[in-house]
Short mmCIF file of C-alpha atoms in Angstrom, two decimals:
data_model
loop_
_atom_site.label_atom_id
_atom_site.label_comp_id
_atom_site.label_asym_id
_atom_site.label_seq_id
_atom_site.Cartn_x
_atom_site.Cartn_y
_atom_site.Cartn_z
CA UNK A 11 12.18 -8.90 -5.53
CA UNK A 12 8.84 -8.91 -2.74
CA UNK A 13 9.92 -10.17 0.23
CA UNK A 14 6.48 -11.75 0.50
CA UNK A 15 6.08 -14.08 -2.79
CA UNK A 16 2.52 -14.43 -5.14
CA UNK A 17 1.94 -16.92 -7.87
CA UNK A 18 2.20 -13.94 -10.60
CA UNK A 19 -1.43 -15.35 -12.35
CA UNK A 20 -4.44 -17.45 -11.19
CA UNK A 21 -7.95 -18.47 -12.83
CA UNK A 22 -11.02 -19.89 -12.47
CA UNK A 23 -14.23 -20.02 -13.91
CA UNK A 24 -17.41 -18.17 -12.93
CA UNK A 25 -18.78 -19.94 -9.66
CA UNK A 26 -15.73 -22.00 -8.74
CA UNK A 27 -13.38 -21.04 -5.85
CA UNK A 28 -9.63 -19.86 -6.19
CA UNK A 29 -7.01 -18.98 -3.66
CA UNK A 30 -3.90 -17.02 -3.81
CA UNK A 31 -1.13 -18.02 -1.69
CA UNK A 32 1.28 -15.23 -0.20
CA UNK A 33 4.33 -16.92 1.50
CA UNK A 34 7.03 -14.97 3.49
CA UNK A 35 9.32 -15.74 6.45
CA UNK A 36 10.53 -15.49 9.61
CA UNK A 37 11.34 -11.90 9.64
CA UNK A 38 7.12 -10.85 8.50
CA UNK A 39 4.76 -13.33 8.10
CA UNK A 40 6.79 -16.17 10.11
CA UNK A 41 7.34 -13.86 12.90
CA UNK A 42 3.32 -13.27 13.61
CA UNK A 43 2.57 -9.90 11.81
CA UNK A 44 -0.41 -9.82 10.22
CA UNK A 45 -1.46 -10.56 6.57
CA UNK A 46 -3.59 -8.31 5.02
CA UNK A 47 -4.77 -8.31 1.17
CA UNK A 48 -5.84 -5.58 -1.35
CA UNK A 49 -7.81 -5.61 -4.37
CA UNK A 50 -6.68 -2.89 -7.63
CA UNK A 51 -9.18 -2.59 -10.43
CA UNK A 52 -6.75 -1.13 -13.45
CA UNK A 53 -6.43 2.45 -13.05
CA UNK A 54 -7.76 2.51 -9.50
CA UNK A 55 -6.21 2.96 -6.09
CA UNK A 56 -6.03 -0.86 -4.06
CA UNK A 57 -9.07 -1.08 -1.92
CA UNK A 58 -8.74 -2.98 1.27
CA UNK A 59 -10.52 -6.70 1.04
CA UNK A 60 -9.05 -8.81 4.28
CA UNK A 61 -7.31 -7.11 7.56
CA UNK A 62 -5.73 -8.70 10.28
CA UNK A 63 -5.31 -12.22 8.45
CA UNK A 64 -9.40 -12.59 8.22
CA UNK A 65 -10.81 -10.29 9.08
CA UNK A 66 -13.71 -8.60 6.05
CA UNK A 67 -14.16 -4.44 5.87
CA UNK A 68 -17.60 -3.25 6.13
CA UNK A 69 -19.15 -4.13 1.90
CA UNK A 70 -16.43 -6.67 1.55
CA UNK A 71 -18.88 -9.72 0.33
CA UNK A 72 -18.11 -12.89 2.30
CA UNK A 73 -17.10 -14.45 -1.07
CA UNK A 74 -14.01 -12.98 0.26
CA UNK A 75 -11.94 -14.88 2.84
CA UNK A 76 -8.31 -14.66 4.50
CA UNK A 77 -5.81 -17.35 6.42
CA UNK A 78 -2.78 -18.21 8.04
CA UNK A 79 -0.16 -20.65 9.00
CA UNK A 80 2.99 -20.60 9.75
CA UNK A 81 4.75 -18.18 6.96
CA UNK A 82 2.01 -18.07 4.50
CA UNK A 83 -1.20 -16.86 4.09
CA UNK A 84 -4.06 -17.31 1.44
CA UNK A 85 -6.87 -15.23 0.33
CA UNK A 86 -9.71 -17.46 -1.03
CA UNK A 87 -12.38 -16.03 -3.25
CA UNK A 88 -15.56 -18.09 -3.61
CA UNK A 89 -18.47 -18.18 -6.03
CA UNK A 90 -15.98 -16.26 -8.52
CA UNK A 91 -17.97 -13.72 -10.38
CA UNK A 92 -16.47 -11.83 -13.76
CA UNK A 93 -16.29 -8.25 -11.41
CA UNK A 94 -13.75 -10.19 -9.28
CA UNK A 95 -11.42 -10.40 -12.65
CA UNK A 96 -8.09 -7.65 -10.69
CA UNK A 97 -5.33 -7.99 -8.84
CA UNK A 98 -4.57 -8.56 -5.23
CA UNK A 99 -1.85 -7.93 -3.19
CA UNK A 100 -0.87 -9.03 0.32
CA UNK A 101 0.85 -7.09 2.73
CA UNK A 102 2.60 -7.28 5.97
CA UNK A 103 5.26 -6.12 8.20
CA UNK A 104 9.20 -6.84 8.22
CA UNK A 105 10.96 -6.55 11.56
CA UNK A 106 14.39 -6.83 9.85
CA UNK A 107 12.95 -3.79 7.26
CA UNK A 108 11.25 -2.14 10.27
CA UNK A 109 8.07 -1.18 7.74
CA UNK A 110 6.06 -2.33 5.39
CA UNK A 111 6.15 -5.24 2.97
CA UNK A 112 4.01 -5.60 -0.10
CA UNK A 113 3.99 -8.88 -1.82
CA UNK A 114 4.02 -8.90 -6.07
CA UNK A 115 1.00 -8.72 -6.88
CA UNK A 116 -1.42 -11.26 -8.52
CA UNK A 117 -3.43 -11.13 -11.61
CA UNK A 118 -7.26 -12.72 -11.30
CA UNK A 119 -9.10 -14.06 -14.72
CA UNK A 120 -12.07 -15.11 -14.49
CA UNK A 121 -12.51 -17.28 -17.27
CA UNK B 25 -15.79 11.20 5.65
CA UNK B 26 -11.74 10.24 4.82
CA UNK B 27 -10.11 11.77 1.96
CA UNK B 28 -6.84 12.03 1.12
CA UNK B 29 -5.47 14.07 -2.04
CA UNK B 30 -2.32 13.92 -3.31
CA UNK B 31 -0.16 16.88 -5.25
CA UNK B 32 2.87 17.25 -7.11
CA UNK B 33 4.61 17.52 -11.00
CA UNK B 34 3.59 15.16 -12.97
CA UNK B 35 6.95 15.37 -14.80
CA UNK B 36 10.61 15.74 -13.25
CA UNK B 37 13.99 15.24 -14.98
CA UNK B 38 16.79 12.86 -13.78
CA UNK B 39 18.55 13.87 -10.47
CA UNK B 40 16.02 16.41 -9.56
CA UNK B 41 14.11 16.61 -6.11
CA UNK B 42 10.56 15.48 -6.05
CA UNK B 43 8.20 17.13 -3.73
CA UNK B 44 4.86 15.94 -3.12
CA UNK B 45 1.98 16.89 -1.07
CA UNK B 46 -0.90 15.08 0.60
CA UNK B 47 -4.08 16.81 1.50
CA UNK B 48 -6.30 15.24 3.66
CA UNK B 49 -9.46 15.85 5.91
CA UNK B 50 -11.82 13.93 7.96
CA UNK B 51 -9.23 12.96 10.16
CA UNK B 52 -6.16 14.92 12.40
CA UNK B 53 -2.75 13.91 12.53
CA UNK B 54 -2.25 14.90 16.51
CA UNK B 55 -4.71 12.23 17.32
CA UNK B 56 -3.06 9.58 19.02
CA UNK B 57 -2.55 6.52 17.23
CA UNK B 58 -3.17 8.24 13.54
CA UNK B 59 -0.60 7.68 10.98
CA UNK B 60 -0.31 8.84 6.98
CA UNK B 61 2.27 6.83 4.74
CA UNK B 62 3.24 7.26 1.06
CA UNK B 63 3.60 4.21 -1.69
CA UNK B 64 4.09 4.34 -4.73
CA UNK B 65 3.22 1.64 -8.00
CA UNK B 66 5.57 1.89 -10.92
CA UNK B 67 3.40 1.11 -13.97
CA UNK B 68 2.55 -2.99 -14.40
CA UNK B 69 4.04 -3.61 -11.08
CA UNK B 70 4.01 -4.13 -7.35
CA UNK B 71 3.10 -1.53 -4.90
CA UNK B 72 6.27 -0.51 -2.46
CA UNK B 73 5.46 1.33 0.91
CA UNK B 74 8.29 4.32 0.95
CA UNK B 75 7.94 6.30 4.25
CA UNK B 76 5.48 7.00 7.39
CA UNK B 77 4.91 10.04 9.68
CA UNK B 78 3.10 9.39 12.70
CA UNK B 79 0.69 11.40 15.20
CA UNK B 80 3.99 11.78 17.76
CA UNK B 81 6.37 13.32 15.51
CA UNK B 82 8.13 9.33 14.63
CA UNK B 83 8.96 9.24 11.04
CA UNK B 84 10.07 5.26 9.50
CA UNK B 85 11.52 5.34 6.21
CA UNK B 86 11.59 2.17 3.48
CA UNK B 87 15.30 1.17 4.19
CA UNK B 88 16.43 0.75 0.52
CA UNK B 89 15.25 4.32 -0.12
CA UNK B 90 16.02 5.89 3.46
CA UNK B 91 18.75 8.26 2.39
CA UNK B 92 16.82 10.03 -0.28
CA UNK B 93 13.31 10.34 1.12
CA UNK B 94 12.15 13.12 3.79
CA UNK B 95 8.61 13.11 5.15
CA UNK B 96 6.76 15.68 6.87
CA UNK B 97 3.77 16.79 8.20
CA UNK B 98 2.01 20.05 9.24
CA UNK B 99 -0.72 19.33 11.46
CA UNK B 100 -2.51 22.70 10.92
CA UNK B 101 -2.82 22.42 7.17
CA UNK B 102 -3.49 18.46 7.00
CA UNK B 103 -0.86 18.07 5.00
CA UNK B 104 1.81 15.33 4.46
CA UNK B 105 5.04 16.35 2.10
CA UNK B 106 6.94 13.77 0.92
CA UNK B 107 10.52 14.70 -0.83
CA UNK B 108 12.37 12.39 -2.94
CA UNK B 109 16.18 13.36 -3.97
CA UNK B 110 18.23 12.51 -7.05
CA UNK B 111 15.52 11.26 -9.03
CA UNK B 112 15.56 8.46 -12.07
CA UNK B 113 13.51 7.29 -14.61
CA UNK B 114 13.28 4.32 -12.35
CA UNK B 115 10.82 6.46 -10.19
CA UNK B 116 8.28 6.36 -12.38
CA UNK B 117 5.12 5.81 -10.80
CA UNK B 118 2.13 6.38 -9.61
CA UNK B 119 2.57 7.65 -5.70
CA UNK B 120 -0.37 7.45 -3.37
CA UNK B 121 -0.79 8.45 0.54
CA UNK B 122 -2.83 6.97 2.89
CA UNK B 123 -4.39 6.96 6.25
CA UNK B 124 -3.31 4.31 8.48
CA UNK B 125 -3.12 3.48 12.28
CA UNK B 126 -0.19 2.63 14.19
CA UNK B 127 0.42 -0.82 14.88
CA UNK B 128 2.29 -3.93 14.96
CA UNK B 129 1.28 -4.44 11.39
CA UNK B 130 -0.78 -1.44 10.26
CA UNK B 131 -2.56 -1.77 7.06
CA UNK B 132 -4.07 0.75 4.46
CA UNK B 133 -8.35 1.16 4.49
CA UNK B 134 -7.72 4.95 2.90
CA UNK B 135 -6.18 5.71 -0.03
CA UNK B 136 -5.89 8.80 -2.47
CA UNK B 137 -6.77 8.93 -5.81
CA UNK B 138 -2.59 8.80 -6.89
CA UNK B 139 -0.41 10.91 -8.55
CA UNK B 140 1.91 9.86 -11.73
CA UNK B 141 5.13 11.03 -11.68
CA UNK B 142 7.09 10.61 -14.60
CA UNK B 143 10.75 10.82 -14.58
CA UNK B 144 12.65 12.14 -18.34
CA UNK B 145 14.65 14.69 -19.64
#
């Protein structure tokens, strides 16, 4: 069981927008440490898409966006294109873990 | 240029030690602030961070796992050695290191390729 929870599936068609939620608590997400969110083509190592809640890696497209509040956060994916069709993961800290959290993982089709 | 390589059987039986090695260059583990961790993916599921070694000798440990894992470093051959005890079929997956910095919540921009490790008899 993550301590940070993802809806296990989410879709959308080409061109629409989607969002993934990633909700924690007080001991991670609740207690300020940052969200950040990885993107796994099948067979392939994650690749880093948002850091520090919002923040884009250099050739992340804009497409791409991160947020916060409170003991969530949400990775957004406009203009959904059929390359976007992975999964994502969030990740952050847990003070009562003293490392690092990984939330379950959710599976994009892009319909 | 990053790169990080990791090493190791790709097959162990139940209770036996796993060793595995990460190889990395482009980067030096006595700079201050520079970090490597391992996690690993068990096929079809999440990814779990398992330990950290840090530029100043600190090692952190995933607490569920703490009393089986041992990390390591040797600064002169880039290297990273992760050892897991008493291993299960349970421990099946794909380990990866990466390159992180310390922080209050550090995240992962470089990864190696991975490594399955399958645990049988």
């Amino acid at each position: 069981q993550s301590l940070l929870t993802q809806p296990p599936s989410v879709s959308g068609a080409p061109g629409q927008r989607v969002t993934i939620s990633c909700t924690g608590s007080s001991s991670n997400i609740g207690a300020g440490y940052e969200v950040h969110w990885y993107q796994q083509l099948p067979g392939r190592a994650p690749k880093l898409l948002i850091y520090g809640n919002n923040n884009r890696p250099s050739g992340v497209p804009d497409r791409f966006s991160g947020s916060k509040s409170g003991t969530s956060a949400s990775l957004a994916i406009a203009g959904l294109q059929a390359e976007d069709e992975s999964d994502y993961y969030c990740q952050s800290y847990d003070s009562s873990l003293s490392g690092s959290v990984f939330g379950g993982g959710t599976k994009l089709t892009v319909l | 240029q990053v790169t990080l390589r990791e090493s190791g059987p790709a097959l162990v039986k139940p209770t036996q030690t796993l060793t595995l090695t990460c190889t990395f260059s482009g980067f030096s583990l006595s700079t201050s602030g520079m970090c490597v961790s391992w996690i690993r993916q068990p096929p079809g599921k999440a990814l779990e961070w398992l330990a950290r070694t840090d530029w100043d000798d600190d090692t952190y440990y995933n607490t569920s796992l703490k009393t089986r894992l041992t990390i390591s470093k040797d600064t002169s051959k880039n290297q990273v050695v992760l050892t897991m005890t008493n291993m299960d079929p349970v421990d099946t997956a794909t380990y990866y290191c990466t390159r992180h910095y310390s922080g209050s919540s550090p995240y992962f921009a470089s990864w190696g390729q991975g490594t399955l490790v399958t645990v049988s008899s």
